[in-house]
CSV table of C-alpha atoms and ligand atoms in Angstrom, one decimal:
chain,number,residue,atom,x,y,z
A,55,UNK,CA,5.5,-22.7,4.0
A,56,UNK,CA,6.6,-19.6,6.2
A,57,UNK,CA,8.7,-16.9,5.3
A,58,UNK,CA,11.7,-18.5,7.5
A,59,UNK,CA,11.5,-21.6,4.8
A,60,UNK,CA,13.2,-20.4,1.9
A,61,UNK,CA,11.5,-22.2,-1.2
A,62,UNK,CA,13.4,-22.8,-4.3
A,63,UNK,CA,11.3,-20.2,-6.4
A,64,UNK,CA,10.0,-21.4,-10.1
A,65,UNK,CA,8.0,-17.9,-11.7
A,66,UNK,CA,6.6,-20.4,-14.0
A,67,UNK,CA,4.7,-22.4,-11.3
A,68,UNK,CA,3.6,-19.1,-9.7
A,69,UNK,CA,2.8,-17.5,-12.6
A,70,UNK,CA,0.7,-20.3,-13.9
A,71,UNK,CA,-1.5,-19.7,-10.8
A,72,UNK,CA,-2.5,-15.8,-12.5
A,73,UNK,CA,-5.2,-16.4,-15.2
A,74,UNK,CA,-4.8,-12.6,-16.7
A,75,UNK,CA,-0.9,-13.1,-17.1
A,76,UNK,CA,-1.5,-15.6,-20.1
A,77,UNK,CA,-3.8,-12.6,-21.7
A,78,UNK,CA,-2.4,-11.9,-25.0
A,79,UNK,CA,-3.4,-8.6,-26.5
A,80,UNK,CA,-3.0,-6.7,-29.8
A,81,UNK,CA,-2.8,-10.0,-31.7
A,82,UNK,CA,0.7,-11.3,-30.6
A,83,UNK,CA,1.9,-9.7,-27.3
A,84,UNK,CA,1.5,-11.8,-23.9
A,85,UNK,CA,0.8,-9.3,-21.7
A,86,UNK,CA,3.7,-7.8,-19.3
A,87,UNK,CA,1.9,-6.2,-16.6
A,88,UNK,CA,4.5,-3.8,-14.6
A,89,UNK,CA,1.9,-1.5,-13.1
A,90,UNK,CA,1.1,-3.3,-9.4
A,91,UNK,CA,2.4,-0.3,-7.8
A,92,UNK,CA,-1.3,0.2,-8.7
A,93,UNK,CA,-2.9,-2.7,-7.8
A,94,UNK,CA,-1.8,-6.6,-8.2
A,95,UNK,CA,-3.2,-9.3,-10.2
A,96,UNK,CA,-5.3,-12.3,-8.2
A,97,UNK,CA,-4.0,-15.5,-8.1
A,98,UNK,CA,-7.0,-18.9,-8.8
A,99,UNK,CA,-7.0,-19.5,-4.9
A,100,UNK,CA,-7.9,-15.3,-4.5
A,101,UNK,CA,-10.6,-15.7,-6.6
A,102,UNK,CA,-11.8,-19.6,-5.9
A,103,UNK,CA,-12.2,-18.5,-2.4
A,104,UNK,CA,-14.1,-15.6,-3.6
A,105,UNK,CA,-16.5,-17.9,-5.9
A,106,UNK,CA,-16.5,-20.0,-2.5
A,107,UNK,CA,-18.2,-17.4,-0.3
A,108,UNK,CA,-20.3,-16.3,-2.8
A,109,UNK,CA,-21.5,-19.8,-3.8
A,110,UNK,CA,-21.7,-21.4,-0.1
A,111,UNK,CA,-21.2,-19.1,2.8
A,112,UNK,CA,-22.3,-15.8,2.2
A,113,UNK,CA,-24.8,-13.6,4.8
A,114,UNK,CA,-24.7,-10.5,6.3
A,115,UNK,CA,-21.9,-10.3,9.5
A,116,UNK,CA,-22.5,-10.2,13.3
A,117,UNK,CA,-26.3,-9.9,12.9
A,118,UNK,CA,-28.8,-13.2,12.2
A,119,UNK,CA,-28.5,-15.9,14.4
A,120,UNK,CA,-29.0,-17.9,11.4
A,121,UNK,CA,-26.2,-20.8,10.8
A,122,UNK,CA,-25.3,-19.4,7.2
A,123,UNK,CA,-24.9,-15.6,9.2
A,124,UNK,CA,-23.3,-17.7,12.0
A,125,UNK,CA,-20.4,-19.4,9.0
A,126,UNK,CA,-19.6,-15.9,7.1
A,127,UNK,CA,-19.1,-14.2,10.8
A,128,UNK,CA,-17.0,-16.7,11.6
A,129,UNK,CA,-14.9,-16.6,8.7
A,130,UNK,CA,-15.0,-12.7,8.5
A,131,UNK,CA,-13.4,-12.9,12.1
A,132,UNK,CA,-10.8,-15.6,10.6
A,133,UNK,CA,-10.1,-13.3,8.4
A,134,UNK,CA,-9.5,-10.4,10.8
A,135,UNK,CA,-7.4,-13.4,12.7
A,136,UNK,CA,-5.2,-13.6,9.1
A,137,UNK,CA,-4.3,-10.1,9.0
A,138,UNK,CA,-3.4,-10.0,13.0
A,139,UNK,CA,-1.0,-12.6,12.1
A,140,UNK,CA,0.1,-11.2,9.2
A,141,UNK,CA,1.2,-8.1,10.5
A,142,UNK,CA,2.1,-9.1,14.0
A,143,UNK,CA,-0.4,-7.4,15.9
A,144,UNK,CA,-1.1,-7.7,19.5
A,145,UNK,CA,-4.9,-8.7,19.4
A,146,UNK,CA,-7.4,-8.7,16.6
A,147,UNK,CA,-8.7,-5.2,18.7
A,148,UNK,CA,-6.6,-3.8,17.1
A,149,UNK,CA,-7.4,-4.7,13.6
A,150,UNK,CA,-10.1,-2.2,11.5
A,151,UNK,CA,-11.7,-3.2,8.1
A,152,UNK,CA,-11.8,-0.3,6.0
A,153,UNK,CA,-12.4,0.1,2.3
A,154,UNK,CA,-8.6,0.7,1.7
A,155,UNK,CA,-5.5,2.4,2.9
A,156,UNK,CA,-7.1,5.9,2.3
A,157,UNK,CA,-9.7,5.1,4.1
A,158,UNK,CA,-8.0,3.8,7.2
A,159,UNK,CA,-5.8,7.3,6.9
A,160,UNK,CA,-8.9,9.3,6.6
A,161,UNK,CA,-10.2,7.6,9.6
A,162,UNK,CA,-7.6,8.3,12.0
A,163,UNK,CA,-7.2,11.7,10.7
A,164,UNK,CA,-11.1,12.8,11.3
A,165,UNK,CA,-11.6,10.6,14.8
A,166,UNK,CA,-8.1,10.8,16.6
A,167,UNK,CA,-7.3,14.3,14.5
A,168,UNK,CA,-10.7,16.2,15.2
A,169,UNK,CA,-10.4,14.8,18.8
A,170,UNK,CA,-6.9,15.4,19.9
A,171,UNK,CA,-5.7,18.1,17.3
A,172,UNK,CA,-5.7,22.1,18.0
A,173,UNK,CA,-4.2,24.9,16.3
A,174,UNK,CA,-0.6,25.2,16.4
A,175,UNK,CA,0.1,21.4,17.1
A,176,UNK,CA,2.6,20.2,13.7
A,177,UNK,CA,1.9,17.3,11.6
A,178,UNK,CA,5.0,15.7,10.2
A,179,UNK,CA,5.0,14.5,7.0
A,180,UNK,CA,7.9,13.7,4.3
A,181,UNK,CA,8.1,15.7,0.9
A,182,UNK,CA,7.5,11.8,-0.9
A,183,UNK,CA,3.6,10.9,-0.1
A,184,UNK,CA,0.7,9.9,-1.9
A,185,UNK,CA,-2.0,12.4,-1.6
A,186,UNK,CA,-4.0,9.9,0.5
A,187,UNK,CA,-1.2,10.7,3.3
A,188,UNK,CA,-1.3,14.4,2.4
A,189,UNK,CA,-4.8,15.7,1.5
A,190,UNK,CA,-6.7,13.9,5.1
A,191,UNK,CA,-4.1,16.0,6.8
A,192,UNK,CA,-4.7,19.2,5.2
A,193,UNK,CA,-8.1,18.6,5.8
A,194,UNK,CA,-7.4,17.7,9.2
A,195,UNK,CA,-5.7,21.4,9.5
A,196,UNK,CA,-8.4,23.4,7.8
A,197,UNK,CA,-10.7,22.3,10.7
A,198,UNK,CA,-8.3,22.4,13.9
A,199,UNK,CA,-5.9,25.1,12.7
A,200,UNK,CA,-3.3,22.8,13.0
A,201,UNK,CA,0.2,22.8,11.0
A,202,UNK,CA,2.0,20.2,8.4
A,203,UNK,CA,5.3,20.3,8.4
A,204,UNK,CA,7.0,18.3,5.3
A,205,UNK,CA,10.8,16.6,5.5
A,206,UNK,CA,12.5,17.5,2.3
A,207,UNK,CA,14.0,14.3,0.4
A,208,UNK,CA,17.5,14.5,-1.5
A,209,UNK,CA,17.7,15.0,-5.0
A,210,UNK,CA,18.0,11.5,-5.2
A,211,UNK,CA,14.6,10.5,-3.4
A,212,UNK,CA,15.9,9.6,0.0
A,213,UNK,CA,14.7,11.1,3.2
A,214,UNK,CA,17.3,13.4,4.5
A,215,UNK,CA,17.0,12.4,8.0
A,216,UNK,CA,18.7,15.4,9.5
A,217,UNK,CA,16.0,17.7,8.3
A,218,UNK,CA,13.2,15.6,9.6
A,219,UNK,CA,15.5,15.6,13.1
A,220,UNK,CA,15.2,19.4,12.5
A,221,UNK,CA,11.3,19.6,11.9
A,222,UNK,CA,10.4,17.4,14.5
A,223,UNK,CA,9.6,19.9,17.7
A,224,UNK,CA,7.8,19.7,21.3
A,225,UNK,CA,5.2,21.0,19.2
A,226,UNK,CA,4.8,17.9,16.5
A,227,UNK,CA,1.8,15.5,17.8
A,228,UNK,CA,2.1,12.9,15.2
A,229,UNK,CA,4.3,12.2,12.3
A,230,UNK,CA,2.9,10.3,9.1
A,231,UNK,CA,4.9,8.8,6.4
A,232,UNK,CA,5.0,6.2,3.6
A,233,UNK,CA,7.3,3.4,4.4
A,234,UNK,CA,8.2,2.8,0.5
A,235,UNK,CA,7.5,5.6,-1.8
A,236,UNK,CA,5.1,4.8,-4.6
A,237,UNK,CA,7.1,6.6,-7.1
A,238,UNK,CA,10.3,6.4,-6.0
A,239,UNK,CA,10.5,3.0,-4.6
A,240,UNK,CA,12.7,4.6,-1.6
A,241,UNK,CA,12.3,2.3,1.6
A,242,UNK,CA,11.8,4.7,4.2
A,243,UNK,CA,14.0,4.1,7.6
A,244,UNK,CA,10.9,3.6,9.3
A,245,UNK,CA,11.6,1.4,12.8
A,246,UNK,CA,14.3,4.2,13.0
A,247,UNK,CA,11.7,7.3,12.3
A,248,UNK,CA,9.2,5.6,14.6
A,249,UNK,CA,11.2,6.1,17.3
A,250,UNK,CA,12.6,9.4,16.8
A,251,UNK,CA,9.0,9.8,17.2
A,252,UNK,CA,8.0,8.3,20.1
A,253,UNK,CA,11.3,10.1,21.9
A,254,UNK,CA,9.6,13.6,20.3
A,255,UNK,CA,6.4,12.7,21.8
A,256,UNK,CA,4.7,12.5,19.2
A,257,UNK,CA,2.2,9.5,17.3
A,258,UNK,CA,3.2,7.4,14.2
A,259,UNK,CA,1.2,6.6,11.4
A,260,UNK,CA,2.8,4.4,8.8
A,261,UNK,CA,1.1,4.3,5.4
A,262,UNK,CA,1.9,0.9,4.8
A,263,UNK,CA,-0.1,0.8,1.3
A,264,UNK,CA,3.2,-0.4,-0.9
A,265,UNK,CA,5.4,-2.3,1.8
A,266,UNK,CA,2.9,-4.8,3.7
A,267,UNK,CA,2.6,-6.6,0.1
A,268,UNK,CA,6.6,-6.5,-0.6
A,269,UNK,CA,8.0,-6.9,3.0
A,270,UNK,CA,7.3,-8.6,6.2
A,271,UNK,CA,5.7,-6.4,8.8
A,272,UNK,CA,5.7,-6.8,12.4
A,273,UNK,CA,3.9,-3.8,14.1
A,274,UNK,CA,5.0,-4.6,17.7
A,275,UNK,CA,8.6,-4.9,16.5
A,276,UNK,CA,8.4,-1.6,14.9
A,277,UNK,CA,6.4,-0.1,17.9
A,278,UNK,CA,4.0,1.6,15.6
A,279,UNK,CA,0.6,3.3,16.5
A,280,UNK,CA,-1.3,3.1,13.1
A,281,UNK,CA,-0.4,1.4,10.1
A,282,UNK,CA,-2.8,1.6,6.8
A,283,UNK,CA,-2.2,-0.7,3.9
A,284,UNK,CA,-5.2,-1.8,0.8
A,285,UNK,CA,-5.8,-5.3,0.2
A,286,UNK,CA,-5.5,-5.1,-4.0
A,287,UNK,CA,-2.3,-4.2,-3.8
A,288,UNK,CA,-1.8,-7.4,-2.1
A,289,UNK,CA,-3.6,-10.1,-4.3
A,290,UNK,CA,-6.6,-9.4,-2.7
A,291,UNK,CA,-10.1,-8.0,-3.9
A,292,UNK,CA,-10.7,-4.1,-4.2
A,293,UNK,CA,-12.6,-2.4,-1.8
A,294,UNK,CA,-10.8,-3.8,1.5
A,295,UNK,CA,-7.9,-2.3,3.8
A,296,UNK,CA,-6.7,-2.3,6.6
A,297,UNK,CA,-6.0,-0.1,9.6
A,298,UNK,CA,-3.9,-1.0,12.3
A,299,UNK,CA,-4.1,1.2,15.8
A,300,UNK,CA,-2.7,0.5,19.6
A,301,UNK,CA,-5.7,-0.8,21.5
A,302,UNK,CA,-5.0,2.5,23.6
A,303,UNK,CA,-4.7,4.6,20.9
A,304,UNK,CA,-8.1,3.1,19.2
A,305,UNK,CA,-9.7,3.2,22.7
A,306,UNK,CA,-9.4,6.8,23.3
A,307,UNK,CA,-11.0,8.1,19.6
A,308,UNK,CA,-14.5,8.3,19.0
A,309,UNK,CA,-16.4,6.2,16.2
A,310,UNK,CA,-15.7,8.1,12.6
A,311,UNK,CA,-18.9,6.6,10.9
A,312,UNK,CA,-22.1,5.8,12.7
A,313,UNK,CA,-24.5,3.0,11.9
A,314,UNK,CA,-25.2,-0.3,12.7
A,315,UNK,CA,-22.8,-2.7,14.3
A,316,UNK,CA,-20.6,0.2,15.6
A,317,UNK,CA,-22.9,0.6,18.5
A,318,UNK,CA,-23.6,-1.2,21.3
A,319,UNK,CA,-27.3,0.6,22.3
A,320,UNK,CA,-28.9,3.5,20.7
A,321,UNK,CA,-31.6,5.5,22.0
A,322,UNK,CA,-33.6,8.6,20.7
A,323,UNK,CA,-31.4,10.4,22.8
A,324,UNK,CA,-27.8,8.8,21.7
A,325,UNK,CA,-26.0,6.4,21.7
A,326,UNK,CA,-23.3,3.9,22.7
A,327,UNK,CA,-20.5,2.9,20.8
A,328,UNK,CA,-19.4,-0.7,20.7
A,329,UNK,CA,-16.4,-2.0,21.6
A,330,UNK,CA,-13.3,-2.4,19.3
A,331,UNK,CA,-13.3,-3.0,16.5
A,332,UNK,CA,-17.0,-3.0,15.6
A,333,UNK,CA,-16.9,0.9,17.2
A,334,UNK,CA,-14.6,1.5,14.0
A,335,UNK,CA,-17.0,-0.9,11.3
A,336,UNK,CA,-19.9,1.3,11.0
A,337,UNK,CA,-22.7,-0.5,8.4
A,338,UNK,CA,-21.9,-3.9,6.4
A,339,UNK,CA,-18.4,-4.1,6.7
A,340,UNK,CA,-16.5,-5.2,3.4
A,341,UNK,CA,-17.7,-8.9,3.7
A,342,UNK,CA,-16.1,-10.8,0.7
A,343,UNK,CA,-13.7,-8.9,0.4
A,344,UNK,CA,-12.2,-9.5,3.7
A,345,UNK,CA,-12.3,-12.8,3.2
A,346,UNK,CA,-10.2,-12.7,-0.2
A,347,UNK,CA,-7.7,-10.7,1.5
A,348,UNK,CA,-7.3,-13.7,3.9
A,349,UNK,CA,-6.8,-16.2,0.7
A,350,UNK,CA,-4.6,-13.1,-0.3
A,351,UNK,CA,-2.5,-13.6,2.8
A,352,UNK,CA,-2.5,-17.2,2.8
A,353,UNK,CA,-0.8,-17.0,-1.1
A,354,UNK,CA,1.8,-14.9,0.2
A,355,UNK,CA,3.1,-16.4,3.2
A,356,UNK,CA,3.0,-19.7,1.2
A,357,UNK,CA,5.9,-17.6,-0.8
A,358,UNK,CA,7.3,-16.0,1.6
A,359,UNK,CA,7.5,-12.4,1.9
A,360,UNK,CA,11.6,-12.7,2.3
A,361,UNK,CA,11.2,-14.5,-0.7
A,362,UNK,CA,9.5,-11.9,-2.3
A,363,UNK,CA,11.3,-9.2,-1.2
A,364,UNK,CA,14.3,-11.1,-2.9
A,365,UNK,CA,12.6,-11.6,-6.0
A,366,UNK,CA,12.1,-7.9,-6.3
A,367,UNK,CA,15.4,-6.6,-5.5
A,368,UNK,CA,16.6,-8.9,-8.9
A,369,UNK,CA,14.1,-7.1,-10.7
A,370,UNK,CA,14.5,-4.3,-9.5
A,371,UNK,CA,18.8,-4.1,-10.1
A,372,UNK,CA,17.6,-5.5,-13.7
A,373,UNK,CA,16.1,-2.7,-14.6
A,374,UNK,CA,18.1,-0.5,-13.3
A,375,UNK,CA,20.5,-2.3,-15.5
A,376,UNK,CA,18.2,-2.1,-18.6
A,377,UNK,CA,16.8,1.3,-18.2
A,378,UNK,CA,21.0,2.9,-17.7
A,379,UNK,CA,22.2,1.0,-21.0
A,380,UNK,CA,19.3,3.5,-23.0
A,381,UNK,CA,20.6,7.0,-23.9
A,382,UNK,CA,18.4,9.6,-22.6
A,383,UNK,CA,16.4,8.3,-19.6
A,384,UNK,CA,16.4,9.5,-15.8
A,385,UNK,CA,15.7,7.1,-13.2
A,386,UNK,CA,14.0,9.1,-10.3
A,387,UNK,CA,14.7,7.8,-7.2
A,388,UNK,CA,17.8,5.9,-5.2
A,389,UNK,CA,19.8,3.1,-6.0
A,390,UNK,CA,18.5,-0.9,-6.3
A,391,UNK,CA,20.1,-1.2,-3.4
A,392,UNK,CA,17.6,1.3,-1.3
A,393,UNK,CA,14.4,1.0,-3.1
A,394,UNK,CA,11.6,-1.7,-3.6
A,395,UNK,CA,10.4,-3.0,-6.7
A,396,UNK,CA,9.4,0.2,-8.6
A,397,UNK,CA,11.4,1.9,-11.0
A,398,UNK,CA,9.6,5.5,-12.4
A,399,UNK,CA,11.8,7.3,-14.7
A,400,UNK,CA,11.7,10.0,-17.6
A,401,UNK,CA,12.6,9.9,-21.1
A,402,UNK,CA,14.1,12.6,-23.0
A,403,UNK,CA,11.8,14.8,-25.2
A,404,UNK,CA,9.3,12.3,-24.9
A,405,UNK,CA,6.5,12.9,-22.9
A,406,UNK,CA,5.4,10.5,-20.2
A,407,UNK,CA,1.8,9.2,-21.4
A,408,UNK,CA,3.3,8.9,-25.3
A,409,UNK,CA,5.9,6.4,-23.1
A,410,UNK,CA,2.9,4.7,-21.9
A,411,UNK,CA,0.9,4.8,-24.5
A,412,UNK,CA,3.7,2.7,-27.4
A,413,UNK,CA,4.3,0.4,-24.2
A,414,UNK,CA,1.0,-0.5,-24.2
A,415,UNK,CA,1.2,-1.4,-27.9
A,416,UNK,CA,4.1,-3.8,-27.2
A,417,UNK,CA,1.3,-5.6,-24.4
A,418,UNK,CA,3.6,-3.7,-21.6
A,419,UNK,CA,1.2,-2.2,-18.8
A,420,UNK,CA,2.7,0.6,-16.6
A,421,UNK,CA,1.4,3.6,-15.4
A,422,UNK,CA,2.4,7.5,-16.4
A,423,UNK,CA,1.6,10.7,-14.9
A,424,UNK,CA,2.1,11.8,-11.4
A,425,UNK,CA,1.1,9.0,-9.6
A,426,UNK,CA,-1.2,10.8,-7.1
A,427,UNK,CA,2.4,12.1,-5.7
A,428,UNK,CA,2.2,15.9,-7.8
A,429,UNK,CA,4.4,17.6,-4.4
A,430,UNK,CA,6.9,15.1,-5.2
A,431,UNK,CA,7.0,15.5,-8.5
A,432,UNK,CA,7.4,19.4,-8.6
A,433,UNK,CA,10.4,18.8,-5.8
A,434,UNK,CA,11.7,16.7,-8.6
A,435,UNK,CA,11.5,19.2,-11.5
A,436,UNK,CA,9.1,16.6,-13.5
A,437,UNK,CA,5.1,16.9,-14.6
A,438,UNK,CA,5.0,13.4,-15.4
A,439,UNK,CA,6.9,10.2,-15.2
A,440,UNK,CA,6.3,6.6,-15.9
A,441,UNK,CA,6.5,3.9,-13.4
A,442,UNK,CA,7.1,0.6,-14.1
A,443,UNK,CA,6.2,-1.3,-10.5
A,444,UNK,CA,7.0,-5.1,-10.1
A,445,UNK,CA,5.6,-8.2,-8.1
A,446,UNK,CA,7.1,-11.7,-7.4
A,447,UNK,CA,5.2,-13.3,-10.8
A,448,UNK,CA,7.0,-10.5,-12.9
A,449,UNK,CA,10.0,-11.8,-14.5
A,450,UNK,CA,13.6,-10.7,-16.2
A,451,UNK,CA,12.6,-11.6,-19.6
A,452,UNK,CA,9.6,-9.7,-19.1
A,453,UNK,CA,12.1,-6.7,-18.0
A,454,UNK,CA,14.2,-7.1,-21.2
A,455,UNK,CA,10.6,-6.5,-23.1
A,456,UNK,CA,10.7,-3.5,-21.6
A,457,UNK,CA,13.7,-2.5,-22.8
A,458,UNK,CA,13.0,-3.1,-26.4
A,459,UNK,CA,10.0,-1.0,-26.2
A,460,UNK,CA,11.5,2.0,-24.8
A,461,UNK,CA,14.0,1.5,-27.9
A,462,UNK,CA,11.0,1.5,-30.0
A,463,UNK,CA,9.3,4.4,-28.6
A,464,UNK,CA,12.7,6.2,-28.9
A,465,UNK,CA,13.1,5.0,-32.8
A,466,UNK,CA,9.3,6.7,-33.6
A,467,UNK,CA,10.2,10.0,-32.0
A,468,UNK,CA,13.6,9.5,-33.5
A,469,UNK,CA,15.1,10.3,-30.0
A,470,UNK,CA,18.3,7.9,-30.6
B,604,LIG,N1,-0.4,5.4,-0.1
B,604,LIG,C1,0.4,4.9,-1.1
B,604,LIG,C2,1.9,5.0,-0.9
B,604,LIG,C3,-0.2,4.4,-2.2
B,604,LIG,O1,0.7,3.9,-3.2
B,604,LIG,C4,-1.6,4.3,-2.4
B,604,LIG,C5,-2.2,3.7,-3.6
B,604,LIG,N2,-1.6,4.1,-4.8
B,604,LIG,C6,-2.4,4.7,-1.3
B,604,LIG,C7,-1.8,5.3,-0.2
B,604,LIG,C8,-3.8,4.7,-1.4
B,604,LIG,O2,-4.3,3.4,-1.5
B,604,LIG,P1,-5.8,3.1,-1.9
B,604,LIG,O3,-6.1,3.9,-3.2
B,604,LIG,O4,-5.9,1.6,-2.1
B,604,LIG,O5,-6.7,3.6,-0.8
């Protein structure tokens, strides 16, 4: 069913398709696993089609001749078709398997960066990244001389627009940011940022890592250049991502890593890369993987992605709801109304992993620290927070549970 079919959504049907969600853990508690911010759970068809490809149709990709080599090559470029379609692209040129979304960011920043950067050109960034969209970058500037610039974000967590208006210059060559914060759960202005962008004359990179699995994405409509995302924040297996690039773009940057398959002749002397977007897919690319991503993407447009975006934005108000009616607790980050499914906050005189740690004794899973975001969380005046991040199979119940074990973690450091 497409995203432009609503279904009537049951959690219970859906959830019954996630083996680990019926895990119960410290004798009585059903798991409640709020950390997907992180990475998802798998759904039986994820991992079927896995257990599939391993059992029937596995071989190495785009080198025998032999029929089994000739089926996982075929579905590899299925699954290349999946993702094009998933995401709206162009052409499946234009679609890289990489190992994740850091990867993807790391390769545009060493093949289009080292080729096309030069001291004094700007990079503009926001003051809300991940490290992966912040540390490439600063690489990127130790080698070329080149500058970041970062837009500051509003006590709140929202991008204050005016000041990335401000930042961006003649001089900025590309701008990079997240389209939802993975702490804050702010959803970035991003088709309006893009092009701002493009009228600055300046390249777009979207790090996609916590939107493609929340929100429909269409890369033409939003006239991006590069878009990274993971696939196991997605339902899919670890160790795939995705990068997205303009077949122009992609056609002007040199290979990243060499090997086999990203060339299309070698010679003592050198060699010649291969077209796109083998040029790109140096070595064995992430075979199964990239074929779980594909059963990934199948699950999720069976939901919907409106639908899931829906789903989240209930959860999301709920705790909001949940987490105000406690004493004592900070909610970093916008309103429900302007941020996905991920709700990081502070307690009071209790320290962020302690949080974490009772949770985890009530069967809750959600993540404390600084959520490979420490910038953001010195902007905000905070070491540490906790994050409880939601997906479609989480539940209001489950929210509730939540709650009750703040309460609890309150009562033991007699915070109430
Ligand atoms: N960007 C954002 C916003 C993320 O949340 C993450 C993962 N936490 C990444 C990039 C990196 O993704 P990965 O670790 O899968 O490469």
């Amino acid at each position: 069913m497409s995203a432009a079919e609503p279904i009537q959504f049951d959690p219970d049907v859906v959830r019954a398709d996630f083996p680990i969600l019926n895990t119960v853990l410290h004798g009585d508690k059903r798991l409640v696993y709020f950390d997907n911010a992180a990475t998802t759970q798998r759904p039986r068809q994820v991992i079927d089609a896995l257990v599939n490809v391993y059992e029937h149709q596995y071989a190495n990709v785009h080198r025998g001749i032999h029929w089994l080599s000739e089926q996982s090559t075929d579905l590899y470029e299925d699954a290349r078709e999946s993702v094009r379609r998933f995401i709206h692209a162009r052409d499946c040129l234009e679609i890289v398997f990489t190992t994740g979304a850091t990867a993807a960011i790391n390769l545009v920043a060493r093949s289009w960066g080292d080729r096309f950067m030069k001291a004094g050109d700007e990079i503009l960034l926001t003051e809300m990244e991940h490290h992966s969209n912040i540390v490439p970058w600063q690489q990127l500037a130790e080698r070329t001389g080149c500058l970041l610039r970062f837009a500051p974000i509003s006590d709140d967590g929202r991008l204050l627009v005016d000041e990335f208006d401000r930042l961006l210059t003649p001089r900025t060559r590309l701008v990079a940011f997240t389209a939802i914060s993975n702490v804050l759960g702010t959803i970035n202005p991003t088709a309006e940022l893009i092009a701002k962008a493009h009228d600055a004359g300046a390249i777009v990179l979207i790090d996609a890592a916590q939107s493609a699995p929340h929100q429909s994405l269409d890369v033409q409509q939003l006239d991006a250049d590069f878009v990274a995302f993971s696939g196991h924040k997605m339902l899919g297996p670890s160790g795939v991502g995705i990068l997205y690039g303009r077949e122009r773009l992609l056609e002007e940057m040199p290979p990243f890593l060499g090997g086999g398959s990203m060339i299309r002749r070698v010679t003592l002397n050198g060699f010649e890369p291969a077209d796109l977007p083998a040029k790109f897919e140096a070595g064995t690319p992430p075979i199964v993987p990239a074929l779980g991503l594909a059963a990934a993407i199948k699950y999720l447009e069976g939901i919907g992605m409106q639908n899931i975006a829906q789903i989240e934005r209930t959860l999301t108000a709920r705790a909001h709801t949940v987490l105000n009616e406690i004493d004592g607790i900070r909610i970093l980050g916008p309103s429900p109304s302007e941020k996905a499914g991920i709700v990081s906050f502070v307690v009071d005189g209790i320290h962020a992993h302690d949080i974490a740690q009772i949770l985890d004794q009530y069967g809750i899973a959600i993540r404390a620290g600084h959520h490979c975001a420490m910038p953001l969380h010195k902007r905000l005046g905070v070491a540490a927070s906790n994050r409880a991040s939601f997906y479609f199979y989480n539940t209001e119940e489950e929210i509730d549970r939540l709650g009750e074990a703040i309460r609890g973690a309150k009562r033991i450091f007699r915070r109430n």
